JSON list of C-alpha atoms in Angstrom, two decimals:
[
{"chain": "A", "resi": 149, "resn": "UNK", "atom": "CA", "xyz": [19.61, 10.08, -5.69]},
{"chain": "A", "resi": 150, "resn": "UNK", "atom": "CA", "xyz": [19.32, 7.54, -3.29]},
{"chain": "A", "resi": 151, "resn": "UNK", "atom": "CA", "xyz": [17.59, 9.61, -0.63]},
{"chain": "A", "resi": 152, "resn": "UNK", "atom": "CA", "xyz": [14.48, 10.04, -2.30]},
{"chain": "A", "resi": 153, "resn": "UNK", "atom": "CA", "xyz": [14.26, 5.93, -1.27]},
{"chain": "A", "resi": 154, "resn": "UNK", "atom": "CA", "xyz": [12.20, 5.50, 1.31]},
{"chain": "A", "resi": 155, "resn": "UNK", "atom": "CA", "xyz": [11.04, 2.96, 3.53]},
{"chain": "A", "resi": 156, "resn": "UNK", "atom": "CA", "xyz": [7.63, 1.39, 2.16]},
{"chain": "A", "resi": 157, "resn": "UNK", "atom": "CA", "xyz": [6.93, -1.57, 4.59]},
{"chain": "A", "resi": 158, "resn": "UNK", "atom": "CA", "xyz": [4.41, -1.33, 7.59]},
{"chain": "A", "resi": 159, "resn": "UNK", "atom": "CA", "xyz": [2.68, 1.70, 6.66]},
{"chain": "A", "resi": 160, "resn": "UNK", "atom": "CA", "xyz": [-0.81, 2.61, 6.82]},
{"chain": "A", "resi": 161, "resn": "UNK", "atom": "CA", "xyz": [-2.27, 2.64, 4.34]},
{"chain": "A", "resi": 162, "resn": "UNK", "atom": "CA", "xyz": [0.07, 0.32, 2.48]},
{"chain": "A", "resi": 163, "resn": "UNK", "atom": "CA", "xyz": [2.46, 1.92, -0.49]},
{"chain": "A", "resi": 164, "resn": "UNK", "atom": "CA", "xyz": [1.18, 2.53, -3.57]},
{"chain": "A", "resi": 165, "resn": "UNK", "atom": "CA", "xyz": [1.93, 1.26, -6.68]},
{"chain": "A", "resi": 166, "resn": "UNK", "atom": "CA", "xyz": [3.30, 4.72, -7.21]},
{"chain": "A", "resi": 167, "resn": "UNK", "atom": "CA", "xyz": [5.46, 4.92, -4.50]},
{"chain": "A", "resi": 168, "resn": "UNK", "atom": "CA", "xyz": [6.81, 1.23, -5.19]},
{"chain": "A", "resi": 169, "resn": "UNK", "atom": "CA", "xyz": [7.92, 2.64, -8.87]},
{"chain": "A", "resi": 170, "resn": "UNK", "atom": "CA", "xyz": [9.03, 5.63, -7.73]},
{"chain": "A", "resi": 171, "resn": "UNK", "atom": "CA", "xyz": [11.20, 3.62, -5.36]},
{"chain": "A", "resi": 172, "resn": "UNK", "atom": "CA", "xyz": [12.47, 1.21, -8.41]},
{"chain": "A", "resi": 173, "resn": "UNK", "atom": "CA", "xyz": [13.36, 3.98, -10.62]},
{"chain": "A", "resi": 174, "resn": "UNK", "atom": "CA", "xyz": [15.52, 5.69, -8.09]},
{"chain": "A", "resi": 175, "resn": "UNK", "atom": "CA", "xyz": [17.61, 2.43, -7.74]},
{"chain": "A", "resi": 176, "resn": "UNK", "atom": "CA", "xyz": [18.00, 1.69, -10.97]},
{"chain": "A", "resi": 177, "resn": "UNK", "atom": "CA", "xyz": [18.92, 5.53, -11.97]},
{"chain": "A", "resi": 178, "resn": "UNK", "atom": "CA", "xyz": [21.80, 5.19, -8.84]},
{"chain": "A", "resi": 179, "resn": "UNK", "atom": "CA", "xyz": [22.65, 1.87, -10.13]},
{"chain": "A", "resi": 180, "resn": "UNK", "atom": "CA", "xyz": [22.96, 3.11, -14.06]},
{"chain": "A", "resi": 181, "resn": "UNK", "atom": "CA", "xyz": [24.22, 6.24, -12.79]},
{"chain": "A", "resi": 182, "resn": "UNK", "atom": "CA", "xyz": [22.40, 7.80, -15.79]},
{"chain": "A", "resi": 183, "resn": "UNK", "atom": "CA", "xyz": [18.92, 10.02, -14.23]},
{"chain": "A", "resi": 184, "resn": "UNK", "atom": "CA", "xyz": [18.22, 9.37, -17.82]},
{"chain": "A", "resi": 185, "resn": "UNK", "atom": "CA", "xyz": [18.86, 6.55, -20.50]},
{"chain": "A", "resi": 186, "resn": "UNK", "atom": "CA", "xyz": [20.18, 7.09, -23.84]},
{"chain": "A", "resi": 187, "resn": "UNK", "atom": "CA", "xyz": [17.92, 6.15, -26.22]},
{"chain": "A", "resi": 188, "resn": "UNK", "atom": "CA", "xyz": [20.38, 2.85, -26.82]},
{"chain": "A", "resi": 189, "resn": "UNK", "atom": "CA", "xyz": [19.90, 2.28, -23.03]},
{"chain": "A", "resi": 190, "resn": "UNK", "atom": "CA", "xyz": [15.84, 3.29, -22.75]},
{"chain": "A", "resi": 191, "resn": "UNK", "atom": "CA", "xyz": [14.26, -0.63, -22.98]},
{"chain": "A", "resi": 192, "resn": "UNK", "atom": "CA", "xyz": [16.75, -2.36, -20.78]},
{"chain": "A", "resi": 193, "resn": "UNK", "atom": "CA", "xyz": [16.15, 0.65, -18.57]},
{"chain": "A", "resi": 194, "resn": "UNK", "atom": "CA", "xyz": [12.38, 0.62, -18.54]},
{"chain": "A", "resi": 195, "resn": "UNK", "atom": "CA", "xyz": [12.36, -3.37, -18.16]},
{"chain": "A", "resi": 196, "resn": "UNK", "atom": "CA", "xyz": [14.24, -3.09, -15.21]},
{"chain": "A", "resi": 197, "resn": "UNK", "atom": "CA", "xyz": [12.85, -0.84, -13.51]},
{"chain": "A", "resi": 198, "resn": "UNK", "atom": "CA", "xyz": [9.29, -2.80, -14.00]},
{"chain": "A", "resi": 199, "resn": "UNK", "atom": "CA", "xyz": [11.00, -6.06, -12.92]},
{"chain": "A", "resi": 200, "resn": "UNK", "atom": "CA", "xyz": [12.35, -4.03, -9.64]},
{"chain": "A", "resi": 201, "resn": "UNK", "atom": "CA", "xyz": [9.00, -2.68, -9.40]},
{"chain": "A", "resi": 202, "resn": "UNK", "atom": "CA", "xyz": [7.12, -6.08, -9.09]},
{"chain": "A", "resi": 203, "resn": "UNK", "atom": "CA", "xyz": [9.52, -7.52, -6.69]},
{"chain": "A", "resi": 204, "resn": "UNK", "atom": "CA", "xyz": [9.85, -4.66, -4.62]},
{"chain": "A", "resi": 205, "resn": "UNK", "atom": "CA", "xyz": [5.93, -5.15, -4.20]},
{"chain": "A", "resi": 206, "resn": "UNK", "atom": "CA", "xyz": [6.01, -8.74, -3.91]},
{"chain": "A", "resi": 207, "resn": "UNK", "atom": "CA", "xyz": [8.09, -8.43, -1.28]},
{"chain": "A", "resi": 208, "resn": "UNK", "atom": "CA", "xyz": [6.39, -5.58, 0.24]},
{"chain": "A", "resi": 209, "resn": "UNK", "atom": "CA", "xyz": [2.73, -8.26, 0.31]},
{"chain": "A", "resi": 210, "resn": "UNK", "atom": "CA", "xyz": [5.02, -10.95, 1.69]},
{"chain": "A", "resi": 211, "resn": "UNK", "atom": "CA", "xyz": [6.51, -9.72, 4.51]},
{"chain": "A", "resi": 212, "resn": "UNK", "atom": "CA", "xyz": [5.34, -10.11, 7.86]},
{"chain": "A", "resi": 213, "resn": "UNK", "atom": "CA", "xyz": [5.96, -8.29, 11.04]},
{"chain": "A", "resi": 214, "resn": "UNK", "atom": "CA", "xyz": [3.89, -7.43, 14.37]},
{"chain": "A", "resi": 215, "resn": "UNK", "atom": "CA", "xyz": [4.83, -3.73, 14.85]},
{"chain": "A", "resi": 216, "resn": "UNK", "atom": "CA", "xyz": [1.58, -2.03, 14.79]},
{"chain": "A", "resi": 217, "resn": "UNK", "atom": "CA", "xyz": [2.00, 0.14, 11.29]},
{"chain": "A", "resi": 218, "resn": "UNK", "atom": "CA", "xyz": [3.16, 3.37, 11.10]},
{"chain": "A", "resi": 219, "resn": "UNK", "atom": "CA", "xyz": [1.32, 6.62, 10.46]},
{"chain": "A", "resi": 220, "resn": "UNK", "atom": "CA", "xyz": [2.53, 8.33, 7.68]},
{"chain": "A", "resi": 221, "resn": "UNK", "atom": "CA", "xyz": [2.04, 11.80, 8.65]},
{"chain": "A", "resi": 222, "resn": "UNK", "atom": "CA", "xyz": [3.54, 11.17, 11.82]},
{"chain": "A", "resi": 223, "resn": "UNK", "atom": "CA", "xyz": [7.00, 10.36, 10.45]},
{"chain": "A", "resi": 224, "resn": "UNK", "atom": "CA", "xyz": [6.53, 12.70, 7.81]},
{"chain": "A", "resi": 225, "resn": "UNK", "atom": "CA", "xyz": [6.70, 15.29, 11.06]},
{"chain": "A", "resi": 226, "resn": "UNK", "atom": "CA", "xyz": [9.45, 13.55, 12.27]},
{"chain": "A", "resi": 227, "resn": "UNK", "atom": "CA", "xyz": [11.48, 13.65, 8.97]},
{"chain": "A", "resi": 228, "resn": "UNK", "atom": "CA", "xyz": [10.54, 17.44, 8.87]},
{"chain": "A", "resi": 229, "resn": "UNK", "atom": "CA", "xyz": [12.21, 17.70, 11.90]},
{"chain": "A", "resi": 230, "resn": "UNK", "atom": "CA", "xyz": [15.48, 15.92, 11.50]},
{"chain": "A", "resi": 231, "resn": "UNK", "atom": "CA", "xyz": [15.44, 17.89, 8.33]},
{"chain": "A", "resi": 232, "resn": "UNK", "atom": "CA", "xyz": [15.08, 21.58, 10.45]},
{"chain": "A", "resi": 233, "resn": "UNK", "atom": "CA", "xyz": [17.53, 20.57, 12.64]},
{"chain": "A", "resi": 234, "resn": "UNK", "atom": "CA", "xyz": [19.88, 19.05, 10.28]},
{"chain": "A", "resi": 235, "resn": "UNK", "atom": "CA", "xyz": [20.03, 22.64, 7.70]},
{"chain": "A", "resi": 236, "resn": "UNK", "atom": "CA", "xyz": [19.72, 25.35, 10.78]},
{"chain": "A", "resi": 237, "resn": "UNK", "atom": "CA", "xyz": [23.81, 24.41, 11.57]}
]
């Protein structure tokens, strides 16, 4: 589950909300280790994966760094590639 996690910092454009709860749901499904809550389970599910959500982007607006950003369909090329190369053993 975890490898749908990406990395969301210093890209241009920025991530979107999207991408920042897409990110937050992923974690909190590996950390439940349900891909689904019970219906006992759904609330405390949902609320944390909002409260993940809005620090993941808090901390995504707060940090700083002065790498130029990265292009997203360059490493998307790049992933593509590991990925060929990785499956054609």
């Amino acid at each position: 589950m975890c490898r749908n996690i990406r990395v969301l910092h210093n890209f241009e454009p920025p991530a979107t909300d999207g991408e920042v709860h897409e990110a937050a749901l992923q974690y909190v499904r590996k950390i439940s280790g349900a891909a689904r809550p019970s219906k006992a389970n759904e609330a405390a599910f949902a609320r944390a994966v909002a409260e993940i959500t809005a620090s993941t982007r808090t901390l995504l607006d707060e940090l700083v760094t002065t790498a130029p950003p990265k292009d997203r369909e360059v490493e998307a090329a790049k992933a593509r590639e590991r990925a060929r190369e990785r499956y054609a053993r």
